[in-house]
Amino acid sequence: MLRNESSAWKKHKSCGTSSLLPMTPKKPPQWLQVVGHAGSFHVGDYGTLLKRFCEGEQQCYLRLMEDVLRPYVPAYHGVVQRDEQNYNIMDNLLTHFNRPAIMDCKMGSRTYLEGELLVARERPQPRKDMYDKMVAVDPEAPTMQERSQHAVLKTRYMQWRETLSSTTSLGFRIEGFRKSNEECHTNFKRTKSREQVIEALDNFVDSNTQIVWGYLRRLKQLRQVLEASDFFRTHEVVGSSLLFLHDWTGRTGVWMIDFGKTAVLPAHLTLNHRTPWEDGNREDGYLWGLDNLIDMLADMLPLT
């Protein structure tokens, strides 16, 4: 997400997670952008991170600072302007880790808002670019009509894309991870089965049961707090991630990040985040995915 002003780390441009990676612990200003739009992130002063301003995300953070979820999200510190661009200021979660391994898991059973589907349906325009993307991944995916048009509707593409990974089958997907030795793994677009995901998780933690225990404790605590959170009950949480961090000392941490697509619900509506999504019910599958993630980590531990 962040590109350092120096270009010392160009060789890692293709590496993908959705957070900042410290390149040299003794020199915190040196960081690397691994995913996201160029210029969206900058390192701030005093252990902070500047993220390109999004009003919806700002409103989420302001509410979260007053919610029981506060310990599970980056602390929010307001807005600052840099080069005529506004940025939200938040804690840099990597500050207290020593050359950490880092993983981004996109949570939920879908990564598009119901509102996005509605807009796409109101303006149904077949898209050649999305057809080309579909065919590049799976030449058999388009229907006969789509093949004849060499185009697909955006709604169809958005829903098809989610079926490729574990998003629809498990309620979360691994976006990518980078190990402490700078080894990057980003090709998870078709990692779908439980066995494939466990294999990837085991690779990320280097089969270290101490790290697995640390993550498991944190995720169980998070689940308990989510179930008690007023914020969580009253928001459609889509496109949000869990950021996993661990280092050679055995320190682990997990935080909720990325609330740009999180939407407040109408006053009469609340979600349990486990009910399967049907068009109109706003359910996002976040807790269903977290349940599955916790079960998988538990299965990675010795039977004792």
XYZ file of C-alpha atoms in Angstrom:
304
model
C 0.000 0.000 0.000
C 2.762 2.409 0.749
C 5.618 3.163 -1.618
C 8.761 4.502 0.002
C 10.168 7.742 -1.380
C 13.361 5.815 -2.125
C 13.192 3.067 -4.746
C 15.306 0.581 -2.844
C 12.622 -2.078 -2.908
C 11.468 -2.059 -6.539
C 12.121 -5.780 -6.880
C 9.183 -6.454 -4.529
C 6.548 -4.508 -6.472
C 4.668 -7.670 -7.390
C 4.365 -8.771 -3.774
C 0.785 -8.572 -2.560
C -0.875 -8.178 0.772
C -2.835 -5.137 1.716
C -0.665 -3.528 4.284
C 2.652 -1.928 4.995
C 5.805 -3.940 5.390
C 8.806 -2.674 7.352
C 11.925 -3.211 5.320
C 14.460 -2.258 8.002
C 13.290 -2.170 11.623
C 15.954 0.359 12.637
C 14.809 2.764 9.939
C 11.004 2.912 10.183
C 10.655 5.524 7.387
C 11.615 2.830 4.857
C 8.504 0.953 3.791
C 7.109 -0.881 0.822
C 3.796 -0.713 -0.980
C 2.543 -4.188 -1.623
C -0.978 -3.634 -2.875
C -3.489 -0.880 -3.375
C -3.444 2.287 -5.382
C -0.167 4.149 -5.625
C -0.134 7.158 -3.349
C -2.954 5.869 -1.140
C -0.673 5.476 1.873
C 2.182 7.324 3.526
C 4.054 6.782 6.753
C 3.252 9.520 9.259
C 5.135 10.708 12.317
C 5.172 9.027 15.729
C 4.119 5.568 14.565
C 1.184 6.660 12.438
C -0.039 5.771 8.965
C -1.719 8.157 6.527
C -4.416 6.631 4.311
C -6.073 8.546 1.480
C -9.223 10.138 2.862
C -12.537 8.338 2.517
C -15.447 9.876 4.384
C -17.211 6.558 4.863
C -14.106 5.033 6.395
C -13.620 8.097 8.603
C -17.165 7.728 9.946
C -16.530 4.050 10.665
C -13.370 4.805 12.612
C -15.060 7.543 14.615
C -17.781 5.086 15.641
C -15.275 2.297 16.285
C -13.295 4.485 18.677
C -16.424 4.475 20.898
C -17.193 0.762 20.439
C -16.030 -2.398 22.206
C -14.102 -3.200 18.991
C -11.646 -0.358 19.589
C -8.757 -2.679 20.675
C -9.153 -4.652 17.442
C -8.773 -1.793 14.952
C -6.028 0.798 14.400
C -6.481 3.805 16.683
C -7.802 6.780 14.693
C -6.275 10.260 15.009
C -8.213 12.497 12.606
C -7.391 14.027 9.221
C -4.284 15.697 7.820
C -3.605 17.326 4.452
C -0.521 16.543 2.406
C 0.076 17.938 -1.089
C -3.538 19.150 -1.239
C -4.817 15.638 -0.508
C -6.568 14.691 2.735
C -5.550 11.564 4.629
C -7.030 9.705 7.568
C -4.435 9.276 10.334
C -4.284 5.974 12.188
C -1.842 3.870 14.156
C 0.757 2.000 12.121
C 0.195 -1.537 13.381
C 3.673 -2.709 12.406
C 5.506 -0.337 14.722
C 5.950 -2.812 17.584
C 6.988 -5.813 15.476
C 10.501 -6.822 14.440
C 10.589 -7.652 10.710
C 7.160 -9.309 10.875
C 5.448 -11.770 8.623
C 2.199 -10.229 7.410
C -1.001 -11.631 5.888
C -4.223 -10.070 4.637
C -7.449 -12.093 4.782
C -10.482 -10.552 3.077
C -13.470 -11.402 5.254
C -17.044 -12.216 4.279
C -18.949 -14.180 1.657
C -18.897 -11.312 -0.863
C -16.732 -8.290 -1.565
C -19.330 -6.147 -3.334
C -22.061 -4.077 -1.718
C -25.709 -4.658 -2.502
C -25.760 -1.054 -3.667
C -23.127 -1.851 -6.290
C -25.306 -4.642 -7.656
C -28.309 -2.309 -7.753
C -26.436 0.334 -9.743
C -25.142 -2.291 -12.155
C -28.656 -3.650 -12.683
C -30.089 -0.209 -13.324
C -27.526 0.305 -16.080
C -27.075 -3.142 -17.616
C -24.252 -2.636 -20.067
C -22.405 -5.740 -21.346
C -18.686 -5.269 -20.678
C -16.048 -6.624 -23.052
C -13.236 -5.902 -20.585
C -14.874 -8.065 -17.938
C -15.533 -10.811 -20.494
C -11.844 -10.794 -21.367
C -10.899 -11.062 -17.682
C -13.314 -13.959 -17.243
C -12.009 -15.868 -20.240
C -8.415 -15.314 -19.173
C -9.171 -17.148 -15.913
C -11.633 -19.759 -17.198
C -12.397 -20.043 -20.940
C -15.422 -22.225 -20.129
C -17.045 -19.742 -17.731
C -19.043 -17.580 -20.202
C -22.475 -18.710 -21.350
C -23.241 -19.179 -25.048
C -24.921 -15.767 -25.156
C -21.922 -14.136 -23.464
C -19.592 -15.803 -25.955
C -21.634 -14.537 -28.880
C -21.563 -11.003 -27.445
C -17.943 -11.228 -26.236
C -19.238 -9.372 -23.196
C -20.698 -9.972 -19.722
C -22.798 -7.856 -17.398
C -20.959 -6.355 -14.430
C -23.336 -8.048 -11.970
C -22.621 -11.431 -13.505
C -18.868 -10.822 -13.444
C -18.861 -9.637 -9.826
C -20.747 -12.693 -8.608
C -18.751 -15.130 -10.758
C -15.443 -13.733 -9.500
C -16.345 -14.531 -5.888
C -16.926 -18.215 -6.690
C -13.304 -18.713 -7.780
C -11.795 -18.410 -4.307
C -12.806 -19.450 -0.809
C -14.913 -16.276 -0.435
C -18.165 -18.037 -1.281
C -17.198 -21.496 -0.004
C -15.635 -20.498 3.346
C -16.535 -16.843 3.974
C -13.012 -15.450 3.643
C -10.040 -15.579 1.324
C -6.322 -15.045 1.648
C -5.338 -11.974 -0.351
C -1.627 -12.569 0.089
C 1.174 -12.813 2.599
C 4.790 -11.931 2.998
C 7.053 -13.924 5.299
C 9.765 -12.438 7.472
C 12.420 -13.586 4.981
C 10.700 -11.344 2.373
C 9.237 -14.359 0.541
C 5.918 -13.303 -1.016
C 2.850 -15.353 -1.881
C 0.025 -13.634 -3.737
C -1.524 -16.166 -6.084
C -4.626 -17.133 -4.100
C -7.354 -16.165 -6.563
C -8.219 -19.836 -7.067
C -7.421 -21.122 -3.577
C -10.829 -22.466 -2.704
C -10.891 -25.717 -0.742
C -10.399 -26.069 2.983
C -7.288 -28.188 2.388
C -5.744 -25.572 0.089
C -6.366 -22.795 2.592
C -4.891 -24.788 5.502
C -1.816 -25.523 3.395
C -1.387 -21.785 2.729
C -1.880 -20.903 6.413
C 0.669 -23.517 7.453
C 3.147 -22.037 4.991
C 2.552 -18.557 6.386
C 3.295 -19.612 9.989
C 6.109 -22.020 8.972
C 4.297 -24.816 10.837
C 4.949 -22.998 14.124
C 2.300 -24.102 16.630
C 3.183 -21.256 19.017
C 2.217 -18.749 16.306
C -0.971 -20.676 15.522
C -1.937 -20.620 19.220
C -1.350 -16.871 19.342
C -3.558 -16.227 16.333
C -6.231 -18.610 17.579
C -6.489 -16.876 20.965
C -6.745 -13.456 19.347
C -9.400 -14.556 16.839
C -11.532 -16.197 19.522
C -11.361 -12.990 21.557
C -12.274 -10.975 18.474
C -15.269 -13.209 17.731
C -16.588 -12.748 21.256
C -16.265 -8.967 21.001
C -17.820 -8.866 17.517
C -20.879 -10.667 18.832
C -21.263 -7.958 21.502
C -20.489 -4.973 19.264
C -23.175 -2.400 18.465
C -21.094 -1.209 15.509
C -20.830 -4.675 14.013
C -24.526 -5.430 14.488
C -25.565 -2.276 12.629
C -23.135 -2.293 9.690
C -22.779 -4.244 6.461
C -19.053 -5.056 6.604
C -17.909 -5.739 3.049
C -14.382 -5.668 1.634
C -12.839 -5.465 5.109
C -9.759 -7.502 6.006
C -8.072 -9.067 8.975
C -4.401 -8.146 9.161
C -2.200 -10.880 10.683
C 1.265 -10.072 12.058
C 3.899 -12.204 13.784
C 7.651 -12.020 14.233
C 10.568 -14.185 15.383
C 9.904 -13.366 19.046
C 6.584 -15.230 18.860
C 4.554 -12.038 19.151
C 1.282 -12.205 17.208
C -1.508 -9.787 16.441
C -4.699 -9.574 14.380
C -6.617 -6.394 13.588
C -9.616 -5.409 11.479
C -8.683 -2.978 8.687
C -10.176 -1.440 5.526
C -13.660 0.004 6.098
C -14.088 1.903 2.837
C -17.039 -0.286 1.813
C -18.561 -0.742 5.258
C -22.093 0.674 5.211
C -24.402 1.623 8.072
C -27.738 -0.214 7.989
C -31.235 1.302 8.080
C -32.398 1.860 11.657
C -34.792 -1.114 11.629
C -32.204 -3.631 10.422
C -29.456 -5.589 12.203
C -27.249 -8.425 10.971
C -25.949 -11.618 12.569
C -23.204 -11.961 9.914
C -23.731 -15.733 9.661
C -27.011 -16.054 7.745
C -26.394 -16.888 4.069
C -26.641 -13.845 1.864
C -29.753 -13.356 -0.237
C -30.267 -10.269 -2.328
C -31.814 -7.698 -0.014
C -30.944 -9.147 3.408
C -27.578 -7.308 3.567
C -25.880 -10.255 5.321
C -22.142 -10.329 4.642
C -21.024 -13.685 6.098
C -18.233 -12.121 8.170
C -18.758 -14.255 11.299
C -19.342 -17.369 9.220
C -15.935 -16.797 7.647
C -14.347 -16.119 11.036
C -15.858 -19.349 12.408
C -14.295 -21.279 9.511
C -10.933 -19.562 9.925
C -10.857 -20.372 13.654
C -11.781 -24.017 12.964
C -8.979 -24.340 10.417
C -6.344 -22.916 12.730
C -7.554 -25.273 15.485
C -7.184 -28.210 13.076
C -3.549 -27.204 12.500
C -2.690 -27.821 16.174
C -1.529 -31.168 17.582
C -4.205 -33.415 19.061
C -3.578 -33.010 22.778
